[in-house]
Short mmCIF file of C-alpha atoms in Angstrom, two decimals:
data_model
loop_
_atom_site.label_atom_id
_atom_site.label_comp_id
_atom_site.label_asym_id
_atom_site.label_seq_id
_atom_site.Cartn_x
_atom_site.Cartn_y
_atom_site.Cartn_z
CA MET A 1 124.58 66.47 -80.99
CA TRP A 2 120.96 67.54 -81.55
CA SER A 3 120.24 71.23 -81.61
CA GLY A 4 116.75 70.75 -80.08
CA LEU A 5 118.07 69.30 -76.80
CA PRO A 6 119.21 71.48 -73.89
CA GLN A 7 122.87 71.56 -73.11
CA PRO A 8 124.22 70.11 -69.91
CA ASP A 9 125.82 73.41 -68.94
CA GLN A 10 122.36 75.02 -68.84
CA GLY A 11 121.50 72.95 -65.73
CA LEU A 12 118.57 71.05 -67.30
CA ARG A 13 118.32 67.26 -67.40
CA PRO A 14 117.15 65.88 -70.73
CA PRO A 15 113.86 63.84 -70.68
CA LEU A 16 114.09 60.07 -70.81
CA SER A 17 111.92 59.77 -73.89
CA THR A 18 114.46 61.68 -76.04
CA VAL A 19 117.53 59.71 -74.93
CA PRO A 20 118.27 57.11 -77.64
CA GLY A 21 121.00 55.42 -75.67
CA PRO A 22 123.52 55.82 -72.97
CA TRP A 23 125.35 59.05 -72.68
CA LYS A 24 129.07 59.30 -73.20
CA GLY A 25 131.54 62.06 -72.70
CA VAL A 26 133.00 63.96 -75.62
CA ASP A 27 135.53 66.03 -73.95
CA PRO A 28 136.47 64.70 -70.56
CA SER A 29 138.57 67.68 -69.83
CA ARG A 30 135.61 70.08 -70.14
CA GLY A 31 133.06 67.71 -68.50
CA HIS A 32 130.58 67.92 -71.41
CA TRP A 33 128.34 65.00 -72.51
CA GLN A 34 127.24 64.42 -76.08
CA ALA A 35 124.59 62.09 -77.49
CA PRO A 36 125.86 59.57 -80.01
CA GLY A 37 123.33 60.63 -82.66
CA PRO A 38 119.66 60.39 -83.70
CA PRO A 39 117.76 57.07 -83.37
CA ALA A 40 117.62 56.51 -87.08
CA GLN A 41 121.42 56.39 -87.16
CA ALA A 42 121.75 54.37 -83.95
CA THR A 43 121.24 51.01 -85.71
CA VAL A 44 124.50 49.90 -87.22
CA GLU A 45 125.26 46.73 -88.87
CA GLY A 46 126.96 44.31 -86.65
CA GLU A 47 125.45 45.70 -83.31
CA PRO A 48 124.03 43.17 -80.88
CA PRO A 49 120.14 42.66 -80.48
CA GLY A 50 120.12 44.17 -76.96
CA VAL A 51 121.10 47.53 -78.41
CA GLN A 52 118.08 47.35 -80.81
CA ALA A 53 115.63 46.46 -77.90
CA ALA A 54 116.89 49.39 -75.91
CA ALA A 55 116.12 51.67 -78.81
CA ALA A 56 112.46 50.38 -79.05
CA THR A 57 111.69 50.78 -75.33
CA PRO A 58 110.66 54.51 -75.35
CA LEU A 59 107.95 53.80 -77.94
CA ASP A 60 106.46 51.03 -75.82
CA VAL A 61 106.48 53.25 -72.77
CA SER A 62 104.58 56.00 -74.60
CA ARG A 63 102.06 53.48 -75.91
CA LEU A 64 101.60 52.06 -72.44
CA ARG A 65 101.08 55.54 -71.11
CA SER A 66 98.50 56.34 -73.72
CA SER A 67 96.73 53.01 -73.12
CA SER A 68 96.70 53.54 -69.36
CA MET A 69 95.28 57.03 -69.88
CA GLU A 70 92.53 55.62 -72.06
CA ILE A 71 91.80 52.89 -69.52
CA ARG A 72 91.79 55.45 -66.75
CA GLU A 73 89.43 57.71 -68.69
CA LYS A 74 87.11 54.80 -69.55
CA GLY A 75 87.15 53.63 -65.92
CA ALA A 76 86.40 57.13 -64.72
CA GLU A 77 83.55 57.43 -67.25
CA PHE A 78 82.17 54.01 -66.15
CA LEU A 79 82.36 55.01 -62.51
CA ARG A 80 80.65 58.33 -63.25
CA GLU A 81 77.91 56.44 -65.10
CA GLU A 82 77.50 54.03 -62.20
CA LEU A 83 77.41 56.96 -59.81
CA ARG A 84 74.68 58.67 -61.83
CA ARG A 85 72.72 55.40 -61.95
CA ALA A 86 73.10 54.89 -58.19
CA GLN A 87 72.03 58.48 -57.51
CA LYS A 88 68.99 58.01 -59.73
CA GLU A 89 68.04 54.78 -57.97
CA LEU A 90 68.58 56.47 -54.63
CA LYS A 91 66.23 59.29 -55.61
CA LEU A 92 63.60 56.73 -56.68
CA LYS A 93 64.00 54.88 -53.39
CA ASP A 94 63.73 58.15 -51.47
CA ALA A 95 60.52 58.97 -53.32
CA GLU A 96 59.17 55.48 -52.63
CA CYS A 97 60.08 55.78 -48.95
CA GLU A 98 58.35 59.14 -48.77
CA ARG A 99 55.24 57.70 -50.43
CA LEU A 100 55.20 54.72 -48.06
CA SER A 101 55.64 57.07 -45.11
CA ARG A 102 52.61 59.07 -46.23
CA VAL A 103 50.60 55.84 -46.66
CA ARG A 104 51.64 54.69 -43.19
CA GLU A 105 50.65 58.02 -41.62
CA GLN A 106 47.30 57.90 -43.40
CA LEU A 107 46.70 54.33 -42.23
CA GLU A 108 47.62 55.30 -38.67
CA ARG A 109 45.18 58.22 -38.76
CA GLU A 110 42.42 56.03 -40.17
CA LEU A 111 43.16 53.38 -37.54
CA GLU A 112 42.96 55.95 -34.75
CA GLU A 113 39.71 57.35 -36.10
CA LEU A 114 38.28 53.84 -36.48
CA THR A 115 39.34 52.92 -32.94
CA ALA A 116 37.82 56.10 -31.54
CA SER A 117 34.56 55.53 -33.44
CA LEU A 118 34.43 51.91 -32.28
CA PHE A 119 34.93 52.90 -28.65
CA GLU A 120 32.31 55.63 -28.97
CA GLU A 121 29.88 53.20 -30.57
CA ALA A 122 30.59 50.63 -27.86
CA HIS A 123 29.97 53.19 -25.11
CA LYS A 124 26.78 54.27 -26.85
CA MET A 125 25.57 50.68 -27.09
CA VAL A 126 26.38 50.12 -23.41
CA ARG A 127 24.45 53.25 -22.44
CA GLU A 128 21.47 52.23 -24.57
CA ALA A 129 21.61 48.71 -23.11
CA ASN A 130 21.64 50.13 -19.57
CA VAL A 131 18.70 52.41 -20.36
CA LYS A 132 16.76 49.53 -21.93
CA GLN A 133 17.58 47.28 -18.99
CA ALA A 134 16.38 49.90 -16.53
CA ALA A 135 13.19 50.41 -18.56
CA SER A 136 12.63 46.65 -18.79
CA GLU A 137 13.14 46.22 -15.07
CA LYS A 138 10.70 49.04 -14.41
CA GLN A 139 8.13 47.52 -16.78
CA LEU A 140 8.66 44.11 -15.20
CA LYS A 141 8.10 45.58 -11.75
CA GLU A 142 4.96 47.37 -12.93
CA ALA A 143 3.72 44.22 -14.66
CA ARG A 144 4.27 42.16 -11.52
CA GLY A 145 2.40 44.79 -9.52
CA LYS A 146 -0.47 44.70 -12.00
CA ILE A 147 -0.50 40.91 -11.93
CA ASP A 148 -0.66 40.91 -8.14
CA MET A 149 -3.43 43.50 -8.23
CA LEU A 150 -5.40 41.55 -10.83
CA GLN A 151 -4.99 38.34 -8.85
CA ALA A 152 -6.25 40.11 -5.74
CA GLU A 153 -9.17 41.56 -7.68
CA VAL A 154 -10.03 38.17 -9.15
CA THR A 155 -9.95 36.64 -5.68
CA ALA A 156 -12.15 39.42 -4.35
CA LEU A 157 -14.46 39.05 -7.35
CA LYS A 158 -14.87 35.35 -6.69
CA THR A 159 -15.72 36.20 -3.11
CA LEU A 160 -18.08 39.08 -3.86
CA VAL A 161 -19.89 37.96 -7.00
CA ILE A 162 -22.84 35.67 -6.37
CA THR A 163 -22.14 32.41 -8.14
CA SER A 164 -24.03 29.19 -8.56
CA THR A 165 -22.51 25.73 -8.91
CA PRO A 166 -24.13 22.29 -9.14
CA ALA A 167 -22.75 21.39 -5.73
CA SER A 168 -23.94 24.62 -4.11
CA PRO A 169 -26.73 26.22 -6.16
CA ASN A 170 -27.83 29.76 -5.47
CA HIS A 171 -31.53 29.61 -4.61
CA GLU A 172 -32.01 33.30 -5.31
CA LEU A 173 -30.93 32.80 -8.92
CA HIS A 174 -32.67 29.39 -9.23
CA PRO A 175 -35.89 29.46 -7.13
CA GLN A 176 -37.13 26.31 -8.89
CA LEU A 177 -34.51 24.30 -6.95
CA GLN A 178 -36.12 25.13 -3.61
CA SER A 179 -38.29 22.51 -1.92
CA PRO A 180 -42.01 23.23 -1.41
CA THR A 181 -41.48 23.54 2.31
CA LYS A 182 -38.77 26.16 1.79
CA ALA A 183 -40.48 28.00 -1.03
CA GLY A 184 -42.51 30.10 1.39
CA PRO A 185 -41.22 32.79 3.69
CA ARG A 186 -39.31 32.02 6.83
CA LYS A 187 -40.95 31.98 10.24
CA GLY A 188 -41.65 35.38 11.63
CA HIS A 189 -41.79 37.14 8.24
CA SER A 190 -45.31 36.25 7.10
CA ARG A 191 -46.64 39.64 8.09
CA HIS A 192 -44.00 41.44 6.04
CA LYS A 193 -44.74 39.28 3.03
CA SER A 194 -48.45 39.84 3.19
CA SER A 195 -48.10 43.55 3.64
CA SER A 196 -45.55 43.84 0.84
CA SER A 197 -47.74 41.70 -1.40
CA ALA A 198 -50.62 43.97 -0.72
CA MET A 199 -48.61 47.10 -1.34
CA CYS A 200 -46.83 46.09 -4.55
CA PRO A 201 -49.93 45.86 -6.75
CA ALA A 202 -51.13 49.17 -5.40
CA ALA A 203 -47.85 50.83 -6.15
CA GLY A 204 -47.83 49.49 -9.68
CA HIS A 205 -44.03 49.65 -9.99
CA GLY A 206 -43.37 45.89 -9.92
CA LEU A 207 -40.48 46.23 -7.43
CA PRO A 208 -38.62 42.99 -6.72
CA GLN A 209 -39.24 41.30 -3.41
CA ASP A 210 -36.64 39.14 -1.67
CA LYS A 211 -37.52 35.54 -0.79
CA GLU A 212 -36.20 35.96 2.74
CA GLY A 213 -38.64 38.73 3.52
CA ARG A 214 -36.37 41.65 2.55
CA GLU A 215 -38.08 44.38 0.64
CA VAL A 216 -36.41 46.73 -1.80
CA ASP A 217 -36.61 50.44 -1.14
CA SER A 218 -38.05 52.04 -4.25
CA THR A 219 -35.91 55.19 -4.03
CA LEU A 220 -32.65 53.34 -3.47
CA PHE A 221 -33.45 50.83 -6.21
CA ALA A 222 -34.34 53.59 -8.70
CA GLU A 223 -31.09 55.41 -7.95
CA PHE A 224 -29.12 52.18 -8.38
CA GLN A 225 -30.90 51.39 -11.66
CA ALA A 226 -30.06 54.86 -12.98
CA TRP A 227 -26.42 54.42 -11.99
CA ARG A 228 -26.31 50.90 -13.46
CA ALA A 229 -27.44 52.23 -16.83
CA ALA A 230 -24.32 54.44 -17.00
CA PRO A 231 -21.80 53.30 -14.35
CA THR A 232 -19.45 56.02 -13.13
CA LEU A 233 -17.34 56.79 -10.09
CA ASP A 234 -18.42 60.43 -10.01
CA LYS A 235 -19.82 61.32 -6.61
CA ALA A 236 -22.25 63.75 -8.25
CA CYS A 237 -24.66 60.98 -9.23
CA PRO A 238 -27.50 60.42 -6.72
CA PHE A 239 -26.60 56.80 -5.96
CA LEU A 240 -22.93 57.40 -5.06
CA ASP A 241 -23.73 60.69 -3.39
CA ARG A 242 -26.08 58.89 -1.00
CA VAL A 243 -23.55 56.10 -0.34
CA HIS A 244 -20.76 58.60 0.38
CA ARG A 245 -23.00 60.64 2.62
CA GLU A 246 -24.63 57.80 4.55
CA ASP A 247 -21.96 55.05 4.60
CA VAL A 248 -18.46 55.92 3.31
CA GLY A 249 -18.15 59.24 5.11
CA PRO A 250 -19.23 57.98 8.56
CA CYS A 251 -17.25 54.75 8.21
CA LEU A 252 -13.99 56.61 7.51
CA ASP A 253 -14.61 59.35 10.03
CA PHE A 254 -11.82 58.72 12.56
CA ALA A 255 -10.55 60.79 15.45
CA MET A 256 -7.48 61.89 13.50
CA ARG A 257 -9.30 64.03 10.96
CA GLU A 258 -6.31 64.99 8.81
CA LEU A 259 -5.14 61.41 8.31
CA SER A 260 -8.76 60.30 7.85
CA ALA A 261 -9.13 62.68 4.89
CA LEU A 262 -5.94 61.29 3.34
CA VAL A 263 -7.14 57.72 3.85
CA ARG A 264 -10.51 58.48 2.27
CA GLY A 265 -8.85 60.04 -0.78
CA ALA A 266 -6.50 57.06 -1.15
CA VAL A 267 -9.41 54.61 -0.91
CA GLU A 268 -11.40 56.48 -3.56
CA ASP A 269 -8.32 56.61 -5.84
CA ASN A 270 -7.54 52.92 -5.18
CA THR A 271 -4.00 53.74 -4.00
CA LEU A 272 -4.19 52.56 -0.40
CA THR A 273 -2.21 49.50 0.69
CA ILE A 274 -2.83 47.38 3.79
CA GLU A 275 -0.06 45.01 4.83
CA PRO A 276 0.89 43.07 7.96
CA VAL A 277 3.30 44.72 10.35
CA ALA A 278 6.80 43.44 9.57
CA SER A 279 8.62 41.70 12.41
CA HIS A 280 11.91 39.82 12.55
CA SER A 281 11.50 36.73 14.70
CA GLN A 282 14.63 35.15 16.17
CA PRO A 283 15.35 31.42 15.92
CA GLY A 284 13.57 29.49 18.65
CA THR A 285 10.90 32.16 19.17
CA ARG A 286 7.26 32.18 18.15
CA PRO A 287 6.29 33.08 14.57
CA ALA A 288 5.59 36.71 13.78
CA THR A 289 1.83 36.08 13.55
CA GLU A 290 1.78 34.94 17.19
CA CYS A 291 3.63 37.97 18.51
CA VAL A 292 1.51 40.60 20.18
CA ARG A 293 2.18 44.11 18.88
CA THR A 294 0.72 46.77 21.12
CA SER A 295 0.95 50.34 19.88
CA THR A 296 -1.19 53.38 19.22
CA CYS A 297 -3.59 53.29 16.29
CA ALA A 298 -2.77 56.14 13.91
CA LEU A 299 -6.46 56.70 13.06
CA SER A 300 -8.29 56.30 16.35
CA GLY A 301 -5.45 57.41 18.62
CA LEU A 302 -6.19 54.53 21.02
CA SER A 303 -3.69 52.02 22.36
CA ARG A 304 -4.55 48.80 20.60
CA THR A 305 -2.90 45.66 19.29
CA CYS A 306 -1.89 46.72 15.75
CA ARG A 307 -1.18 43.81 13.46
CA HIS A 308 -1.50 45.78 10.23
CA ARG A 309 -0.35 49.06 8.79
CA ILE A 310 -1.40 51.23 5.82
CA ARG A 311 0.56 53.06 3.16
CA LEU A 312 -0.91 55.91 1.09
CA GLY A 313 0.03 55.84 -2.61
CA ASP A 314 3.76 55.76 -3.33
CA SER A 315 4.68 57.24 0.02
CA GLU A 316 7.21 55.39 2.14
CA SER A 317 5.42 56.36 5.36
CA HIS A 318 3.45 53.66 7.16
CA TYR A 319 0.71 54.00 9.78
CA CYS A 320 -0.16 51.22 12.21
CA ILE A 321 -3.88 50.60 12.57
CA SER A 322 -6.02 48.59 14.95
CA PRO A 323 -8.28 45.70 13.86
CA SER A 324 -11.35 47.92 14.15
CA SER A 325 -9.87 50.61 11.90
CA ARG A 326 -8.73 47.94 9.45
CA ALA A 327 -12.27 46.47 9.33
CA ARG A 328 -13.76 49.88 8.57
CA ILE A 329 -11.25 50.58 5.79
CA THR A 330 -11.67 47.07 4.37
CA ALA A 331 -15.47 47.41 4.27
CA VAL A 332 -15.21 50.63 2.26
CA CYS A 333 -12.57 49.11 -0.07
CA ASN A 334 -14.82 46.09 -0.71
CA PHE A 335 -17.67 48.39 -1.72
CA PHE A 336 -15.52 50.42 -4.13
CA THR A 337 -14.02 47.23 -5.57
CA TYR A 338 -17.45 45.83 -6.36
CA ILE A 339 -18.77 48.97 -8.05
CA ARG A 340 -15.53 49.15 -10.09
CA TYR A 341 -16.19 45.59 -11.26
CA ILE A 342 -19.69 46.64 -12.30
CA GLN A 343 -18.31 49.68 -14.12
CA GLN A 344 -15.75 47.50 -15.96
CA GLY A 345 -18.42 45.00 -16.96
CA LEU A 346 -17.01 42.10 -14.95
CA VAL A 347 -20.24 41.33 -13.10
CA ARG A 348 -22.63 39.33 -15.30
CA GLN A 349 -25.87 39.51 -13.30
CA ASP A 350 -29.24 41.11 -13.34
CA VAL A 351 -29.90 44.39 -11.59
CA GLU A 352 -31.60 42.83 -8.55
CA PRO A 353 -28.68 40.57 -7.42
CA MET A 354 -26.31 43.48 -7.94
CA PHE A 355 -28.50 45.73 -5.82
CA TRP A 356 -28.63 43.22 -2.98
CA GLU A 357 -24.87 42.76 -3.07
CA VAL A 358 -24.41 46.54 -2.89
CA THR A 359 -26.85 46.63 0.00
CA ARG A 360 -24.90 43.91 1.80
CA LEU A 361 -21.65 45.86 1.37
CA ARG A 362 -23.35 48.98 2.73
CA LYS A 363 -24.51 46.92 5.69
CA GLU A 364 -20.92 45.81 6.34
CA MET A 365 -19.79 49.45 6.34
CA SER A 366 -22.50 50.31 8.87
CA LEU A 367 -21.59 47.38 11.12
CA ALA A 368 -17.88 48.22 10.93
CA LYS A 369 -18.66 51.83 11.86
CA LEU A 370 -20.59 50.57 14.90
CA GLY A 371 -17.61 48.44 15.97
CA PHE A 372 -18.67 45.00 14.70
CA PHE A 373 -15.89 43.23 12.86
CA PRO A 374 -14.74 39.61 12.52
CA GLN A 375 -12.08 38.56 14.97
CA GLU A 376 -8.70 37.78 13.44
CA ALA A 377 -7.35 34.29 13.90
#
């Protein structure tokens, strides 16, 4: 029995690795067990092979245990290495995710700013387009108004300016075209011609004499010549001062003094508009031009058939006027239109035809003031 092993009576069970073989009792009466001897003495000649394999088993078990411990340690080390590698990759992925998140947030901010700037630019372009459209429409309206005014002025100029065509020559501009029988004065004007012929040499001024027996007033002609040298619309010059005093003022002197002053100012400023009275004719009725409109004339205060109305400047107020009042206003407007043409250099004539045209327009103002006017169709 080995001295290093605990005894059975001590209550401790021997380890399996130190048991070389099966236990057997030594003293059955005392109940003690005793090992047969150390392993080196366990092999005896003549024992069977199974007894030798049983003796080698504890060594194999210890080797297996040591090998399993090594495998376990290597597996644990491999797993720890894999864990460290996975944690490292996870940290890299977390950093990449964080970087991509920052890039996404930056792109979203830039996209929002770009969208806001695009909308602002679009609204700005729309506002500018609306402003330009309004300005263009205003300019178009003004241009159309100027075109209409120029067309009306051209029409009036064709009517007022003395022209000469091959089909209808002007004998005042081309006296050589007159026949010998018509070269002399008309019947009933021989006395005026002789007297004027006798007076002109004595005067020594060489004033022009009309072929129809009309004689030029020296004072009026001198004033017109002075105005023609430097055309102006200032009423301070002698020529226009006389016309305003003798013709324009009386012609536009209506019963309604306050409105008459406004009309005179609008005529002088060329801001007065005359238009037909608007009427809405129903189907089956007569045209508007055939309808009789009887109302009170705003200038004379008399009950007359008013087919026209006037508007002063940009005002929206309209005033119905009678044919007589319209003729008086039209006569004054024709005079101012002609002298404006002269001032603008549109009349290409000598001084004498211009003077006679001005005299004719002054005559129309006088006749209109006296109540003579052409009847409307």
